[in-house]
CSV table of C-alpha atoms in Angstrom, one decimal:
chain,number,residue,atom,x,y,z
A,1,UNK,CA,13.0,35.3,-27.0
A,2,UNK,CA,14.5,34.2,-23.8
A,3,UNK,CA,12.2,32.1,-21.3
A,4,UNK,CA,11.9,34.2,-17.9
A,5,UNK,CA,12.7,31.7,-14.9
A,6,UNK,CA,9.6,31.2,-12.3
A,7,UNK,CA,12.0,30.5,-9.8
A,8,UNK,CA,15.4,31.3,-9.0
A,9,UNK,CA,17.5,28.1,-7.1
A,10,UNK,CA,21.3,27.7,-5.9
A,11,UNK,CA,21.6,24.3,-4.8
A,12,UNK,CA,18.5,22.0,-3.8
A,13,UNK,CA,15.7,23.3,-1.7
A,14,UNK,CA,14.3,21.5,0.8
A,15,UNK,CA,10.8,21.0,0.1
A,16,UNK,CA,8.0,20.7,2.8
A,17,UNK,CA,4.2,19.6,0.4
A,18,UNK,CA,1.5,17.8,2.5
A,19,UNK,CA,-0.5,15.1,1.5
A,20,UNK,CA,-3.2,16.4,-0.2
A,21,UNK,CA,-0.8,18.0,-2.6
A,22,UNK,CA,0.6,15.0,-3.3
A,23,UNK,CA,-2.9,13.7,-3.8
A,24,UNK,CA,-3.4,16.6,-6.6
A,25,UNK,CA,0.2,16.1,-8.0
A,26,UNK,CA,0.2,12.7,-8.8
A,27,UNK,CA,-3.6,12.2,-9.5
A,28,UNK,CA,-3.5,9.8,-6.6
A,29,UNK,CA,-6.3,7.8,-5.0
A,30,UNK,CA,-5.1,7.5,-1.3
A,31,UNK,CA,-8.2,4.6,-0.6
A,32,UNK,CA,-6.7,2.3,-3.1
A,33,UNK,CA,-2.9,2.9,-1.6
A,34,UNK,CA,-4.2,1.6,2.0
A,35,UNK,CA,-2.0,-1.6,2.5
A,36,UNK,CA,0.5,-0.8,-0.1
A,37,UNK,CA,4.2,0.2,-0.5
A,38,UNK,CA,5.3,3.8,-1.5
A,39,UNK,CA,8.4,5.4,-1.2
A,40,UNK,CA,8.9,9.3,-1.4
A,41,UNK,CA,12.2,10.2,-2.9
A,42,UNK,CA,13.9,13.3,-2.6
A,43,UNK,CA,10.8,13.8,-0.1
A,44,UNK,CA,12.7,16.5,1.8
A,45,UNK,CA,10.8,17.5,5.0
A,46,UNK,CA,7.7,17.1,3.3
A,47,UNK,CA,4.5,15.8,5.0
A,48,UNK,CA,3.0,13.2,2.7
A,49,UNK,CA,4.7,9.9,4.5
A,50,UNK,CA,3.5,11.1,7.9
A,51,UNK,CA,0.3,11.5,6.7
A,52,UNK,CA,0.0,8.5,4.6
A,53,UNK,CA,1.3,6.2,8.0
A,54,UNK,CA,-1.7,7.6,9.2
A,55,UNK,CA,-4.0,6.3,6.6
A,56,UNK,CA,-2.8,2.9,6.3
A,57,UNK,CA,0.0,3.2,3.9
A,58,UNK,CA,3.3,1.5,4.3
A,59,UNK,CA,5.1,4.7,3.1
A,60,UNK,CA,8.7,5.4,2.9
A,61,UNK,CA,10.9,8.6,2.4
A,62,UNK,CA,14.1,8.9,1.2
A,63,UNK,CA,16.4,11.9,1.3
A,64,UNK,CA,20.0,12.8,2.1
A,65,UNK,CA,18.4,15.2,5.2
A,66,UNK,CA,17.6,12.2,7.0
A,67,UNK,CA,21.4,11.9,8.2
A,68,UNK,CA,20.5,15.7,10.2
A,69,UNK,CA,19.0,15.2,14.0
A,70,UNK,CA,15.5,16.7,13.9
A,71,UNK,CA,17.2,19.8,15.6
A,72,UNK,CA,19.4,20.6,12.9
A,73,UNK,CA,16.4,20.1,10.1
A,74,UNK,CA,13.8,22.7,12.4
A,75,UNK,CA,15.6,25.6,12.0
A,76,UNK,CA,16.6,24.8,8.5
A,77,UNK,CA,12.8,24.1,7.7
A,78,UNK,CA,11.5,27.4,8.5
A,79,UNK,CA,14.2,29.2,7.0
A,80,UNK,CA,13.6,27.7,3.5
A,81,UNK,CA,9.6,28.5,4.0
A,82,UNK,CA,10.3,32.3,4.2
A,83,UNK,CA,13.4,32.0,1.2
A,84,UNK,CA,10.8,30.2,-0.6
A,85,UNK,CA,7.6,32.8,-0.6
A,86,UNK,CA,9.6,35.6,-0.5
A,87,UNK,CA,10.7,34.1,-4.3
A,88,UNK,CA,7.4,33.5,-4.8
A,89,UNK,CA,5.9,36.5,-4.0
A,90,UNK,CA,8.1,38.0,-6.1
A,91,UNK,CA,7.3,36.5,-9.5
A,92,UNK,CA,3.6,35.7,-8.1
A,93,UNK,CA,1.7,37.0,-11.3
A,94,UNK,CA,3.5,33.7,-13.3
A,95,UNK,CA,1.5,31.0,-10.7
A,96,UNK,CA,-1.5,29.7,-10.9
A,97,UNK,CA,-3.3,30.2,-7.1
A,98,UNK,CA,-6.3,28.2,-7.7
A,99,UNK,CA,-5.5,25.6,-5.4
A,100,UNK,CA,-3.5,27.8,-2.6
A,101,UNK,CA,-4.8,31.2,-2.6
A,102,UNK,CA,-2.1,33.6,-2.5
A,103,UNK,CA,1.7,33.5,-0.7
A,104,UNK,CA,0.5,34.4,2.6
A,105,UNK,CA,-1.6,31.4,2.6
A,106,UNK,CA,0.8,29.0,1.1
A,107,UNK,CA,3.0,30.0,3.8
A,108,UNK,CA,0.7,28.6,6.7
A,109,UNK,CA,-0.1,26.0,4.7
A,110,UNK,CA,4.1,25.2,4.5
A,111,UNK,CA,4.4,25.8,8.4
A,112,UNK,CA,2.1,23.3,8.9
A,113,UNK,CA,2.9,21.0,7.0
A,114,UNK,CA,6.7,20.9,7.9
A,115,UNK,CA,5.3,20.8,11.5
A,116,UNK,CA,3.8,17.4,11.0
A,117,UNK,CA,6.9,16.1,9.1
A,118,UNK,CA,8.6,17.3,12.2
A,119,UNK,CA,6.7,15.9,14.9
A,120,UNK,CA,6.6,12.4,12.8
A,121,UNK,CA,10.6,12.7,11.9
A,122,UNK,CA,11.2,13.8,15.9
A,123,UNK,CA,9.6,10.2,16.9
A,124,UNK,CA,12.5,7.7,16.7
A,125,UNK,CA,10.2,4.6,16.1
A,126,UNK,CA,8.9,6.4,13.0
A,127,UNK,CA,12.4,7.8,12.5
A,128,UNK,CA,13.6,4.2,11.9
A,129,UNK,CA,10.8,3.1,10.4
A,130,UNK,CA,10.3,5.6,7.7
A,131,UNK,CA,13.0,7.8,6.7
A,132,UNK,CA,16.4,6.9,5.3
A,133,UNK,CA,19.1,9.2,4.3
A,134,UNK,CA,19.4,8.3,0.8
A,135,UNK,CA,19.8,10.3,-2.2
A,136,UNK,CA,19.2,9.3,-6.1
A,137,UNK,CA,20.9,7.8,-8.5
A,138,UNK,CA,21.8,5.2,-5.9
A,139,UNK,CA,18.9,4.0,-3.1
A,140,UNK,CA,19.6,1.3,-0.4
A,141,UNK,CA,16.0,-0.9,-1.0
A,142,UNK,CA,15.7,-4.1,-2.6
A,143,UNK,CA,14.4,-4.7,-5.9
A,144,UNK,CA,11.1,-4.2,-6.4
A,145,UNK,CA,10.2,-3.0,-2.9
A,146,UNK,CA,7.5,-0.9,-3.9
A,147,UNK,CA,4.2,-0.3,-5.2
A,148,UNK,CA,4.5,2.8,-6.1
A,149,UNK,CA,7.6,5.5,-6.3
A,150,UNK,CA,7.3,9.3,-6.3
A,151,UNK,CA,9.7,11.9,-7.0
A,152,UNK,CA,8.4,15.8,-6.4
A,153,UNK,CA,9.9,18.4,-7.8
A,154,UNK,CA,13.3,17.2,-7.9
A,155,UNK,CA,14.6,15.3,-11.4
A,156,UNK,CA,14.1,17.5,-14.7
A,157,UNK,CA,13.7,20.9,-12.2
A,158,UNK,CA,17.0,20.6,-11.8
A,159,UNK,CA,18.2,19.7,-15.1
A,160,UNK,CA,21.0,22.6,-15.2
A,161,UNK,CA,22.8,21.0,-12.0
A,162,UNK,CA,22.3,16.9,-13.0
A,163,UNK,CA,23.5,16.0,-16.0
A,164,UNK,CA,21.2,13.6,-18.3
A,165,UNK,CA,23.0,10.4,-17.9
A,166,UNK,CA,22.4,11.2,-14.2
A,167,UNK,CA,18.5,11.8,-14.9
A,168,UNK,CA,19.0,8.3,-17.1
A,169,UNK,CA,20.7,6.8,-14.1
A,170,UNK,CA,18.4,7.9,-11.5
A,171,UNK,CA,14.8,6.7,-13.7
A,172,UNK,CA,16.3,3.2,-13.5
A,173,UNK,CA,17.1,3.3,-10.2
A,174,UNK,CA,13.2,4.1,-9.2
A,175,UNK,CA,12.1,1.2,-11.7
A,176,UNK,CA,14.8,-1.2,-9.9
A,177,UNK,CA,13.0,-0.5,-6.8
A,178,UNK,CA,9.4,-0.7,-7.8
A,179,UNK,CA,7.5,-3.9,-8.3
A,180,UNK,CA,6.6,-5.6,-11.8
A,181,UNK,CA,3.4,-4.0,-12.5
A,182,UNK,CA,3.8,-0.7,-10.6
A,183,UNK,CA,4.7,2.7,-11.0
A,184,UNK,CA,6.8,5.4,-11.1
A,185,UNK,CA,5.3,9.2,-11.0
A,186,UNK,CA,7.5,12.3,-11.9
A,187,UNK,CA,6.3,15.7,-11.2
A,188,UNK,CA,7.1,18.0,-12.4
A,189,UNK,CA,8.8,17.9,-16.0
A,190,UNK,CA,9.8,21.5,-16.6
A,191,UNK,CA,13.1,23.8,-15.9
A,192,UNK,CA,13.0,26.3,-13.6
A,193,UNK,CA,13.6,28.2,-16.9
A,194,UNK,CA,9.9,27.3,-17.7
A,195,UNK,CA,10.4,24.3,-20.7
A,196,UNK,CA,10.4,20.7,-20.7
A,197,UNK,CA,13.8,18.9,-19.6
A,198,UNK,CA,14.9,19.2,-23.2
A,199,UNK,CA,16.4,15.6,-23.0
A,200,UNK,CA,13.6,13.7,-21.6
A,201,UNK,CA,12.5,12.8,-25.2
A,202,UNK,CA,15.9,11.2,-25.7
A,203,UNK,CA,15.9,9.6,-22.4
A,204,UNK,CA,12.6,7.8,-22.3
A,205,UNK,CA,13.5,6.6,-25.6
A,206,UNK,CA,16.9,5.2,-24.1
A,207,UNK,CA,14.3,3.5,-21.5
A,208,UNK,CA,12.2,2.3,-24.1
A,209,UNK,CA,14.7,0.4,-25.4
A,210,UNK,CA,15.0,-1.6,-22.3
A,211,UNK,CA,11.0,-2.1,-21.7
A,212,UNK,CA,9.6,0.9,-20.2
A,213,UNK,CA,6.6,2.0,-21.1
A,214,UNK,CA,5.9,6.2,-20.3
A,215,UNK,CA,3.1,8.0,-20.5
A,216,UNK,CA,2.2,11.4,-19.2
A,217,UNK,CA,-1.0,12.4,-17.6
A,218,UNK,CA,-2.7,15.5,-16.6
A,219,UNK,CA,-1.5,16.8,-12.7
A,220,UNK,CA,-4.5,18.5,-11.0
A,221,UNK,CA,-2.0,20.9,-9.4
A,222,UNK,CA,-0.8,22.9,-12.5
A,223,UNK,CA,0.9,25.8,-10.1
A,224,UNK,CA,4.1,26.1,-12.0
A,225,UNK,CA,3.5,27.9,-15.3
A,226,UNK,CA,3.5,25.3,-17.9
A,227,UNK,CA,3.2,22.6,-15.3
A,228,UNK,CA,0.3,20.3,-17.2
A,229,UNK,CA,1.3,16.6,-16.8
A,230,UNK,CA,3.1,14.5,-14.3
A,231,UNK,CA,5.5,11.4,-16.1
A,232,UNK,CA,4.5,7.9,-15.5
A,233,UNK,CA,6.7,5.1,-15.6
A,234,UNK,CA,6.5,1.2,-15.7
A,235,UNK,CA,8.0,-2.1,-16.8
A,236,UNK,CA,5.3,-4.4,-17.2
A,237,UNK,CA,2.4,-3.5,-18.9
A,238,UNK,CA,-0.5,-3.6,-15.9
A,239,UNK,CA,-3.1,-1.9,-14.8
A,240,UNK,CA,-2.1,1.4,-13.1
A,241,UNK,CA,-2.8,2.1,-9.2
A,242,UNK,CA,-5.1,4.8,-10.0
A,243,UNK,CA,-4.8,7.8,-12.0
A,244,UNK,CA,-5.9,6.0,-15.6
């Protein structure tokens, strides 16, 4: 039997998750991130690098809006919030709401959240500092800029539009720009049709082969059906930032 799709996508959305989301998607400890490196890919207008400036983090976001003024991104913003609960709302009995309540209250929780990117994005010293128009598999930092890289809801989701040497292409790329001993954190691993990317086996096994080490772990925002465990990625064998 055929899979139903929990969500139906043309092209990729532009995502707006705050902070704490974050928090619960990557299991993350923000306390022990104070003082350290992290870079948001495919971060869309989401709020996590506003937020995380604000706590002390030397976050980054990278994504291939950043070339828009803040302008051209507002209106776009709002219009993806109602595209995306209307979708939502629609298939709403395949979620799990624990965590967000229902689509009328993920949608204030969406407003606000692109609101802070907005107000953070709309401030050209935080402009410069923190955002680059950048897109995967190719990212303009140094290697092993970072203490920790993220990618939400972006590779594997979209496994029907990027091909797997892509996927392959873009993994290194985050491990290029991640320090010796930190780590990359996928989330999540499934299709819109509902399965696992049905080449990450094959794929982390290609990485193996060059010294990666994978392991998944349990995501304490299991909202997509099927959504259990984020991806964890690094070269050196060390001590993770948190999340163990």
């Amino acid at each position: 039997m055929e899979t139903k799709r929990f969500y139906e996508q043309t092209g990729v959305a532009m995502t707006c998750r705050n902070f704490e989301e974050y928090v619960r998607m990557f299991d993350l400890e923000p306390e022990k991130l104070r003082g350290k490196r992290v870079l948001d890919t495919g971060a869309g207008a989401s709020a996590f690098t506003a937020e995380a400036s604000r706590r002390e983090i030397k976050a980054s976001a990278a994504d291939p809006l950043y070339a828009m003024e803040p302008s051209e991104i507002e209106g776009l913003g709002l219009e993806e919030i109602d595209r995306f609960i209307a979708k939502l709302t629609e298939r709403r009995h395949m979620y799990n709401w624990d965590f967000y309540g229902g689509p009328e209250l993920l949608k204030e929780l969406r407003k606000r959240s692109f609101a802070d990117f907005a107000a953070d994005y709309a401030n050209p010293a935080s402009r410069g500092e923190r955002y680059t128009a950048a897109s995967l598999p190719e990212l303009p930092y140094s290697e092993g800029e970072f203490d920790l890289v993220l990618c939400s809801h972006f590779l594997f989701l979209y496994g029907e539009q990027f091909s797997p040497e892509f996927h392959l292409q873009a993994m290194r790329e985050l491990l290029r720009v991640c320090k010796p001993g930190g780590e990359v954190r996928i989330y999540p691993l499934l299709t819109f049709g509902g399965e696992l990317y049905p080449q990450l086996p094959e794929l982390l096994a290609e990485l193996a082969g060059e010294g990666v080490t994978a392991v998944y772990r349990p995501t304490r925002l299991a909202f997509i059906p099927g959504s259990r465990d984020y991806l964890t990625l690094h070269q050196v064998a060390d001590r993770p930032l948190s999340g163990s």
